[in-house]
CSV table of C-alpha atoms in Angstrom, one decimal:
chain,number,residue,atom,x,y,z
U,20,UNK,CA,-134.9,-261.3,-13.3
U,21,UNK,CA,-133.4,-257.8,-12.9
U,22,UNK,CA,-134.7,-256.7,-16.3
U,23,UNK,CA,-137.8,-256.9,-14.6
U,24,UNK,CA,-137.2,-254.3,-12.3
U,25,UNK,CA,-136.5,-251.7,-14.9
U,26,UNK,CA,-140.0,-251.6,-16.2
U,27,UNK,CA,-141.0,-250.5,-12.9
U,28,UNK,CA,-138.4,-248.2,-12.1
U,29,UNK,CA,-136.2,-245.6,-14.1
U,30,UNK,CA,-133.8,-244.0,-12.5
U,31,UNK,CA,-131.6,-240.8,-12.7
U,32,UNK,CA,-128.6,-239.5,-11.4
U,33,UNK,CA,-129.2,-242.2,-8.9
U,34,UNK,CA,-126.3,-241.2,-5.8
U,35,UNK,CA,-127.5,-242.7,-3.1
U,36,UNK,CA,-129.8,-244.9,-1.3
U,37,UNK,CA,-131.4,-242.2,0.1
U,38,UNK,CA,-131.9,-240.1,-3.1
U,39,UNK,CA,-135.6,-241.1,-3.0
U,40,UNK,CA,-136.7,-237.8,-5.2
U,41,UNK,CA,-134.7,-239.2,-8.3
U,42,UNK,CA,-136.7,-242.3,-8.6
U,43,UNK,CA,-139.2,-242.5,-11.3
U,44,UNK,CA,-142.4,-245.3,-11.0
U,45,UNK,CA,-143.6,-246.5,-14.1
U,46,UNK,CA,-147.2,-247.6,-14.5
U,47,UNK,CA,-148.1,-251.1,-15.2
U,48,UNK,CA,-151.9,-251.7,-15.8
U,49,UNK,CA,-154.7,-253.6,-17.7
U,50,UNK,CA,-153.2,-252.1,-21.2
U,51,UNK,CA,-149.9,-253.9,-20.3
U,52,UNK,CA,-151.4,-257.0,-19.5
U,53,UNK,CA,-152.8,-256.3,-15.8
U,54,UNK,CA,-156.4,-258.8,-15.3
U,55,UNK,CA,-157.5,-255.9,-12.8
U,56,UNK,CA,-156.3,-252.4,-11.8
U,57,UNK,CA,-157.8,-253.0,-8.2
U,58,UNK,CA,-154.6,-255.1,-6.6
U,59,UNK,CA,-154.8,-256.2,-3.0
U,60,UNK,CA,-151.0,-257.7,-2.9
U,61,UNK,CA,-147.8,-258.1,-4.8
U,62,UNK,CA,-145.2,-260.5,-3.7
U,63,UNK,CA,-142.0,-261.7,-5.0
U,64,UNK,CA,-141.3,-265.6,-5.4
U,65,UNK,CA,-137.8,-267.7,-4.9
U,66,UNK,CA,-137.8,-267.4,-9.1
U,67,UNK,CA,-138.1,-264.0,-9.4
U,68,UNK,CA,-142.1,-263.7,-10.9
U,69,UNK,CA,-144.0,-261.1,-9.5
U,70,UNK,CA,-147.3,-262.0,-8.4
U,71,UNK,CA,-149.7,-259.8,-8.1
U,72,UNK,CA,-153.5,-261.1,-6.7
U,73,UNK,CA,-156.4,-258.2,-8.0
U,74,UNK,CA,-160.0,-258.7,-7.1
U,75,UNK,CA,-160.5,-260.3,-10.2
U,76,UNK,CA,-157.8,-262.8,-11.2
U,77,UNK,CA,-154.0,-263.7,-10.0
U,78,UNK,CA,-151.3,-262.4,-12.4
U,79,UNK,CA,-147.9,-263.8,-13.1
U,80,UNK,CA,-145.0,-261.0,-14.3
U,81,UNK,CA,-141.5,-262.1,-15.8
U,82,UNK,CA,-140.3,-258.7,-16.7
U,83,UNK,CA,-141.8,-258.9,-19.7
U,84,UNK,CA,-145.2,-259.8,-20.1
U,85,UNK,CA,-148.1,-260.9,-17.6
U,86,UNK,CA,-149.7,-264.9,-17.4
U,87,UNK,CA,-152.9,-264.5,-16.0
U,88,UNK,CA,-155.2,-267.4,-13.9
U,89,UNK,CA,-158.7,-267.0,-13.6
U,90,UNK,CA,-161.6,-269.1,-12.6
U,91,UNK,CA,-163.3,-271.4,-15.4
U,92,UNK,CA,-165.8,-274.0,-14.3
U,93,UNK,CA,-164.8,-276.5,-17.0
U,94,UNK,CA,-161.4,-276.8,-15.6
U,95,UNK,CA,-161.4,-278.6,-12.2
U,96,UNK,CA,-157.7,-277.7,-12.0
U,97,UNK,CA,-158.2,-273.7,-12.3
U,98,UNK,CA,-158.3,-271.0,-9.7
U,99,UNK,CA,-161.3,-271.5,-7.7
U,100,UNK,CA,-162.1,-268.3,-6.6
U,101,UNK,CA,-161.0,-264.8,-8.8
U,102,UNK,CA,-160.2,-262.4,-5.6
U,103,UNK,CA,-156.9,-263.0,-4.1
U,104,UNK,CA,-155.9,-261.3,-0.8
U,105,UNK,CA,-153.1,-262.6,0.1
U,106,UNK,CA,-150.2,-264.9,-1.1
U,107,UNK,CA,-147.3,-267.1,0.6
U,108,UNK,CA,-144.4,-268.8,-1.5
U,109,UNK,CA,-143.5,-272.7,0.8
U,110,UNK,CA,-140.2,-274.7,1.4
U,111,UNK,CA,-141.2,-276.4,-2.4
U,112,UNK,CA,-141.9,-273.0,-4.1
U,113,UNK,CA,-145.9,-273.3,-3.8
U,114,UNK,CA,-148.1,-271.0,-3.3
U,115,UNK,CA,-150.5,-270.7,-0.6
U,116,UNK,CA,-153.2,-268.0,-2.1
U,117,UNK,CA,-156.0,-266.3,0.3
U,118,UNK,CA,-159.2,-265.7,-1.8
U,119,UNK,CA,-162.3,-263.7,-1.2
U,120,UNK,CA,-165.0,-266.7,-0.8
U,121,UNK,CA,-163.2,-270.2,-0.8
U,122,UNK,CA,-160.2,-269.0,1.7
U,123,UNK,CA,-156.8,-270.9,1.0
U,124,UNK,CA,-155.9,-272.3,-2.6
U,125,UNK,CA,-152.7,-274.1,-3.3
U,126,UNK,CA,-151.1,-273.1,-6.6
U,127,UNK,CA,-148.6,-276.2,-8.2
U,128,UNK,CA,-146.1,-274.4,-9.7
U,129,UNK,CA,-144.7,-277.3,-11.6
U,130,UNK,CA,-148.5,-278.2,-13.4
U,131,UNK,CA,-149.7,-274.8,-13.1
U,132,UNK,CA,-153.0,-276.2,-11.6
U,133,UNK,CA,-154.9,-275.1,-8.3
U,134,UNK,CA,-156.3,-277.8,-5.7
U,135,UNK,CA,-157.7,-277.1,-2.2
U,136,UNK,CA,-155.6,-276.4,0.6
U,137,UNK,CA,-157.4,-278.8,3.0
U,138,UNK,CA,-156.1,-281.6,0.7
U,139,UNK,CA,-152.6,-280.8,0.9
U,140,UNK,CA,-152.5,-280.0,4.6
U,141,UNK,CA,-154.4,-283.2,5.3
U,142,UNK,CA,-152.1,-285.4,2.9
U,143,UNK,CA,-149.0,-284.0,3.7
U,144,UNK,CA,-148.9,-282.3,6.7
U,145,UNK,CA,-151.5,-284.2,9.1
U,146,UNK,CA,-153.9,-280.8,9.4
U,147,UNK,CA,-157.4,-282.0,10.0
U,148,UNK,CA,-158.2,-278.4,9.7
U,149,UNK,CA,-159.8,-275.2,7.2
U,150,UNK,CA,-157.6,-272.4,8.3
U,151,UNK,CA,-158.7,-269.6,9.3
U,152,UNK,CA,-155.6,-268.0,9.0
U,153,UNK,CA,-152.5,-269.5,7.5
U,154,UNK,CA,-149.0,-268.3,8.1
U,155,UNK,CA,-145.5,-269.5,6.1
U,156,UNK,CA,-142.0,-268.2,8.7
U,157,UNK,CA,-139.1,-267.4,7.6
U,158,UNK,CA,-137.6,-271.1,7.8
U,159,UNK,CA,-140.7,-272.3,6.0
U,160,UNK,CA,-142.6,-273.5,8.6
U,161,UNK,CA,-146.5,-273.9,8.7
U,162,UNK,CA,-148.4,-272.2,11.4
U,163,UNK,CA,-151.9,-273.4,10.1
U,164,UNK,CA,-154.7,-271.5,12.7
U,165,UNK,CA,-158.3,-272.6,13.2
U,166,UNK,CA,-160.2,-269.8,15.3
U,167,UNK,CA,-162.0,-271.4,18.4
U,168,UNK,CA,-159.4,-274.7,18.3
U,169,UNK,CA,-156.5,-273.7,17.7
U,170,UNK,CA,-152.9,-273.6,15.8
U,171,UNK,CA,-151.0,-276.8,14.1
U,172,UNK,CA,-147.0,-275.6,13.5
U,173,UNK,CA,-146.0,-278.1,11.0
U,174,UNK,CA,-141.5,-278.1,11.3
U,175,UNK,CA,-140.4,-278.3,7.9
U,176,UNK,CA,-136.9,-279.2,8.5
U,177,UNK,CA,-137.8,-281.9,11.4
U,178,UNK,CA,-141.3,-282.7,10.0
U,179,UNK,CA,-143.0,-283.1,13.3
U,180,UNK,CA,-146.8,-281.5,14.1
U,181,UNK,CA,-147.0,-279.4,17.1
U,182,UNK,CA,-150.4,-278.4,18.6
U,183,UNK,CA,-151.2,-275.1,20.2
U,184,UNK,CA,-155.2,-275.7,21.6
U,185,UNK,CA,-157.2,-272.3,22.5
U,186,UNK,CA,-157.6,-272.1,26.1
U,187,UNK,CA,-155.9,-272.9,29.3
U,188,UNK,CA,-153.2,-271.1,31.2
U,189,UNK,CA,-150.9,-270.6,28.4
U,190,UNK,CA,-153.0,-271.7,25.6
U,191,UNK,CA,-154.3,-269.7,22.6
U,192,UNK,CA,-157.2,-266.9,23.0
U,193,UNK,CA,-160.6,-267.9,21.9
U,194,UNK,CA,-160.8,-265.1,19.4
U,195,UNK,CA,-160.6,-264.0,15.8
U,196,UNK,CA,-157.1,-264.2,14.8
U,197,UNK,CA,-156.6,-260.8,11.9
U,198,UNK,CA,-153.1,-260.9,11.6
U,199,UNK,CA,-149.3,-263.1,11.9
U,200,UNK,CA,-145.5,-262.0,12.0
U,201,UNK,CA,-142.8,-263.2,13.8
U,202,UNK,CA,-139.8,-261.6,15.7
U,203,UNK,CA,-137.0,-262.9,17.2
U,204,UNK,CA,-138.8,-264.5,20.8
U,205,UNK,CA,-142.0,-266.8,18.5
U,206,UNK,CA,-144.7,-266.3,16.1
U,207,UNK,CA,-146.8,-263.0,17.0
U,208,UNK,CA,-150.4,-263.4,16.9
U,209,UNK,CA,-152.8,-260.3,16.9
U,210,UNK,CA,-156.7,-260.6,17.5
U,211,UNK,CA,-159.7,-258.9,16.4
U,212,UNK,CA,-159.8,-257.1,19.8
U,213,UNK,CA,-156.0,-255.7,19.5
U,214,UNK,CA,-154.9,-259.0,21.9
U,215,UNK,CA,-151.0,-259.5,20.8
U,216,UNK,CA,-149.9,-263.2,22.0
U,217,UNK,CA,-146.4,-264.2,21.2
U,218,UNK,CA,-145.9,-268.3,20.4
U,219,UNK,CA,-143.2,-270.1,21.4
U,220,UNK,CA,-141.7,-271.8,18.2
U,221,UNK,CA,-140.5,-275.1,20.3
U,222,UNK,CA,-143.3,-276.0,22.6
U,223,UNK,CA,-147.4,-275.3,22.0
U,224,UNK,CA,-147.4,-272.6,24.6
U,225,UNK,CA,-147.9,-268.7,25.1
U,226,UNK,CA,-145.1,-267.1,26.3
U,227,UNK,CA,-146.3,-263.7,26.3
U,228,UNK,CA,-149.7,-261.4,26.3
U,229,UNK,CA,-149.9,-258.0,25.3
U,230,UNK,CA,-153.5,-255.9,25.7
U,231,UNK,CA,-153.0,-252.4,25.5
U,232,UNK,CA,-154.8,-252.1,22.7
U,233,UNK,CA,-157.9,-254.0,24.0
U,234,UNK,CA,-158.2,-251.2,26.6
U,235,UNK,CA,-156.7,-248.2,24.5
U,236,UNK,CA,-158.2,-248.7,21.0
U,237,UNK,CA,-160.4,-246.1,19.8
U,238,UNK,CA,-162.7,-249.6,18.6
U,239,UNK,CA,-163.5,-252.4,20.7
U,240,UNK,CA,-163.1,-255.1,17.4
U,241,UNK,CA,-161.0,-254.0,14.2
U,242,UNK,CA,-159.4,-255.8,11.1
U,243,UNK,CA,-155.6,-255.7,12.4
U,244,UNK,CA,-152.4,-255.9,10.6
U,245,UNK,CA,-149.1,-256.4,12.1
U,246,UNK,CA,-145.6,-255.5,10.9
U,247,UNK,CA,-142.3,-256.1,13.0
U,248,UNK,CA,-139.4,-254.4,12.3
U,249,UNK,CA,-135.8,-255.1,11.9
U,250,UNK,CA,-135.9,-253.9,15.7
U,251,UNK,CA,-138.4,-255.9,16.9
U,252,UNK,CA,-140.9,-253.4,17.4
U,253,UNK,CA,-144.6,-253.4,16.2
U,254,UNK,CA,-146.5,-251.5,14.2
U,255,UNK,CA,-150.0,-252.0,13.9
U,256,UNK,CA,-152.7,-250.5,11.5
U,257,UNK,CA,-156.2,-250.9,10.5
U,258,UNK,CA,-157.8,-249.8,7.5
U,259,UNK,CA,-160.0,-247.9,9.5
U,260,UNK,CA,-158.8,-244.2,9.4
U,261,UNK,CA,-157.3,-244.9,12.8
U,262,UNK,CA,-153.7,-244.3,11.9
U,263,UNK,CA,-150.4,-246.3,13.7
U,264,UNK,CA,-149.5,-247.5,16.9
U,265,UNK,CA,-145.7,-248.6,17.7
U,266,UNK,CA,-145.0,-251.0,20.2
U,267,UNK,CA,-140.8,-250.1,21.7
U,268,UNK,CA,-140.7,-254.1,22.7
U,269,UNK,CA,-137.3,-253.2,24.8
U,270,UNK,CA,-138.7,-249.9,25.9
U,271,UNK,CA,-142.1,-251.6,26.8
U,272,UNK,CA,-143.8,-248.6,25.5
U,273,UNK,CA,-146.5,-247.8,23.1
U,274,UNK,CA,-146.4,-244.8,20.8
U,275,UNK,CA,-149.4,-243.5,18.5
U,276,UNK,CA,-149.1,-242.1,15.1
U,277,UNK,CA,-151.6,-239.8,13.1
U,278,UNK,CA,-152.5,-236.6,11.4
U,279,UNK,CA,-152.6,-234.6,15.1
U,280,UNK,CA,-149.5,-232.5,15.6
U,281,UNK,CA,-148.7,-234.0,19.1
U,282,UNK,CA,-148.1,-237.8,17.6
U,283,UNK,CA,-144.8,-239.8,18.2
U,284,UNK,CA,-144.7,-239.3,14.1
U,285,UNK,CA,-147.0,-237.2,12.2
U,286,UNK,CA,-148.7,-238.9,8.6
U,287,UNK,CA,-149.9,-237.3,6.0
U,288,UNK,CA,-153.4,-239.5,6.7
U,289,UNK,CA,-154.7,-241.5,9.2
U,290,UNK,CA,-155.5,-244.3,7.1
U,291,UNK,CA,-152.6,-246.7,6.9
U,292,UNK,CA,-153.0,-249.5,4.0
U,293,UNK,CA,-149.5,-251.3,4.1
U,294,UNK,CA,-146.0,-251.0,5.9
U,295,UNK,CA,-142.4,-252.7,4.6
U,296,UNK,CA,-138.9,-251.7,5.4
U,297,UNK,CA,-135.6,-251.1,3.3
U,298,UNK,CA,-132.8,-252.1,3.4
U,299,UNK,CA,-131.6,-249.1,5.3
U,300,UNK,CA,-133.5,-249.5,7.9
U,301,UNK,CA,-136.3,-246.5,6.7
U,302,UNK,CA,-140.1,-247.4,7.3
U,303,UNK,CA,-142.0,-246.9,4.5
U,304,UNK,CA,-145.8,-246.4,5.2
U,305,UNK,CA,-148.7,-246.4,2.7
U,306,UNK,CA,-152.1,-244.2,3.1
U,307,UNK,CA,-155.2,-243.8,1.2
U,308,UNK,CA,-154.6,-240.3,-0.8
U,309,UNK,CA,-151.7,-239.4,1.4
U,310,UNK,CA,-148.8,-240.5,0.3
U,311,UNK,CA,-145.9,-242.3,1.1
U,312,UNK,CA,-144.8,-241.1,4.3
U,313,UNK,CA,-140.8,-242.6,5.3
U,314,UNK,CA,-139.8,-242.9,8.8
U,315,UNK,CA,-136.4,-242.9,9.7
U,316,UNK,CA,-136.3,-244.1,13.7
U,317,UNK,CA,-132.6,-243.6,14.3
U,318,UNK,CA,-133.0,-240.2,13.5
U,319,UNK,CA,-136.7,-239.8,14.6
U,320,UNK,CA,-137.5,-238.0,11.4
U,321,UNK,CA,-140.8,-238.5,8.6
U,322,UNK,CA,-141.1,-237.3,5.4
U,323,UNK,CA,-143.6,-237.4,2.8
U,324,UNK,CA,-142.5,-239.3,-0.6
U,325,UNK,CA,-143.8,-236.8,-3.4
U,326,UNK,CA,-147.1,-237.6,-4.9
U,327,UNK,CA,-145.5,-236.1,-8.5
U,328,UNK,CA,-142.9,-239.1,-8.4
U,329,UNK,CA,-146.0,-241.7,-8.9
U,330,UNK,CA,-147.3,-242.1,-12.5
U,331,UNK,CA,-151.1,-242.1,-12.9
U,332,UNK,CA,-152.3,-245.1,-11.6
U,333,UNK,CA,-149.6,-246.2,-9.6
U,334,UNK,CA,-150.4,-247.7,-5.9
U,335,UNK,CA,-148.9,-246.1,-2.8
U,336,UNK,CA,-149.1,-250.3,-2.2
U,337,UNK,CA,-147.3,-250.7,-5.3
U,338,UNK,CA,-144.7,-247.9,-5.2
U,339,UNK,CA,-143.9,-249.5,-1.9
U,340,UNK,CA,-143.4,-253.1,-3.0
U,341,UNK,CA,-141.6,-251.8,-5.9
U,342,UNK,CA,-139.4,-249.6,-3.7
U,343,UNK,CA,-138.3,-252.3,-1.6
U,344,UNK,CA,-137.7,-254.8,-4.9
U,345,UNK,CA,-135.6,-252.8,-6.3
U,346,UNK,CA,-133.3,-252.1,-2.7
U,347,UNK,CA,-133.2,-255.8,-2.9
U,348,UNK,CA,-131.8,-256.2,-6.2
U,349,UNK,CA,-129.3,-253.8,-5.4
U,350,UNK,CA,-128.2,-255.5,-2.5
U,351,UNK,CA,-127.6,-258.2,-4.5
């Protein structure tokens, strides 16, 4: 699937990993195949497609051309709801898709078809459950999260159920669960209200709270997100125009990012819309008409990826993805 990567990128005189002005984006779009020019993720699977969920279908890329799944009410089998938000790849190469209205779809990979994720977490996995929020780790577990009950961790390896209920001394908190990512102590949970819990992966219980940003948010309730780096530090973002908190876990210190000129880093604009890092450690962080902004944390240094490298059309989101694609090919 390499081939694929050179419709997204060109490069030249390509020297080094860090030669980040010599890169040129190419646009892909709905005159290459694209069901919708608004995308709200892009993810890579085990096979090498590039998926890509827009507000109005889910599209499948081989390199070459785009396979596109859409609703159709005479097919019982077809994608149930058009707007994807979100997309997970499991242990079996399924995917676990986030929609607009009916929340989590299952894709079948092997028939193509679509079926309710209730179903398969009830069949296979014992999950009584709608998620709320459903979460895939790194060893392919399921971390399948009701709001007001609780978490079900399904072990894929020893296929055992584990229970974490809502309440109690080191149970979950009775809250609106926004975002999941894991570091190297548990899954890392982060509420509505800026509330970070930390899950122990072994038993159902809490091993650690974190609420600065209950009591130092500029908002009492936000739509979170959560990225943890290589380091184990958080960064967290809302698409509010709030810009970027970092949490230093082995400092135990919390840093905030914006547009002011006495922030820990200083962005190009306040509102953050996505966060990944390469392979070279860099942080590469996405805003809404400012850029690209790339933090290097060794060398406590940010810079501002040119706006005149991005073809007409092309994402900050997708210049990102497609950044960190291509380091991963390399790499290879």
């Amino acid at each position: 699937m390499k081939c694929m990567l050179l419709l997204l990128f060109c490069f030249y005189q390509f020297v080094s990993l860090f030669a980040i002005e010599n890169i040129a984006f190419k646009h892909l779009g709905t005159k290459e195949g694209l069901s919708n020019s608004k995308i709200n993720f892009i993810t890579k699977d085990s096979q090498g497609f590039i998926w890509f969920g827009t507000t109005s279908g889910l599209n499948r890329y081989d390199g070459y051309t785009f396979k596109v799944f859409h609703r159709n009410s005479k097919d019982p089998n077809s994608l149930m709801d058009n707007y994807i938000s979100h997309i997970q790849e499991d242990v079996n190469g399924g995917l676990w898709i986030l929609t607009g209205r009916l929340g989590y779809v299952y894709y079948d990979p092997e028939k193509e078809s679509f079926h309710p994720a209730e179903l398969l977490l009830q069949s296979r996995y014992g999950i009584n459950e709608i998620p709320s929020r459903l979460y895939i780790d790194k060893e392919k577990n399921i971390w399948c999260h009701k709001d007001s009950i609780g978490t079900y961790q399904y072990n894929i390896k020893n296929k055992f159920l584990l229970f974490y209920p809502v309440g109690g001394e080191n149970g979950l908190y009775n809250g609106v669960l926004c975002s999941v990512d894991e570091d190297e102590n548990g899954i890392v949970y982060l509420y509505d209200n800026g509330l970070i819990e930390c899950l122990d992966r072994h038993s159902n219980q809490v091993i650690s709270r974190n609420d600065y940003l209950t009591h130092n948010s500029c908002r009492s309730y936000n739509t979170y997100s959560i990225f943890i780096d290589s380091d184990g530090d958080y960064w967290i973002y809302t698409k509010d125009n709030t810009g970027l908190w970092t949490y230093y876990v082995q400092e135990d210190l919390w840093k905030y990012s914006g547009m002011q000129s006495h922030s820990d880093y200083v962005l190009s604009n306040n509102l953050v819309a996505d966060i990944i890092q390469d392979l070279n450690g860099q942080l590469w962080i996405a805003t809404d008409h400012g850029g690209i902004n790339i933090i290097n944390k060794e060398l406590h240094t940010i810079r501002m990826l040119p706006t005149t490298l991005l073809t007409k059309g092309v994402s900050y989101k997708t210049a990102l993805f497609a950044y960190t694609a291509m380091m991963t090919e390399l790499s290879g």
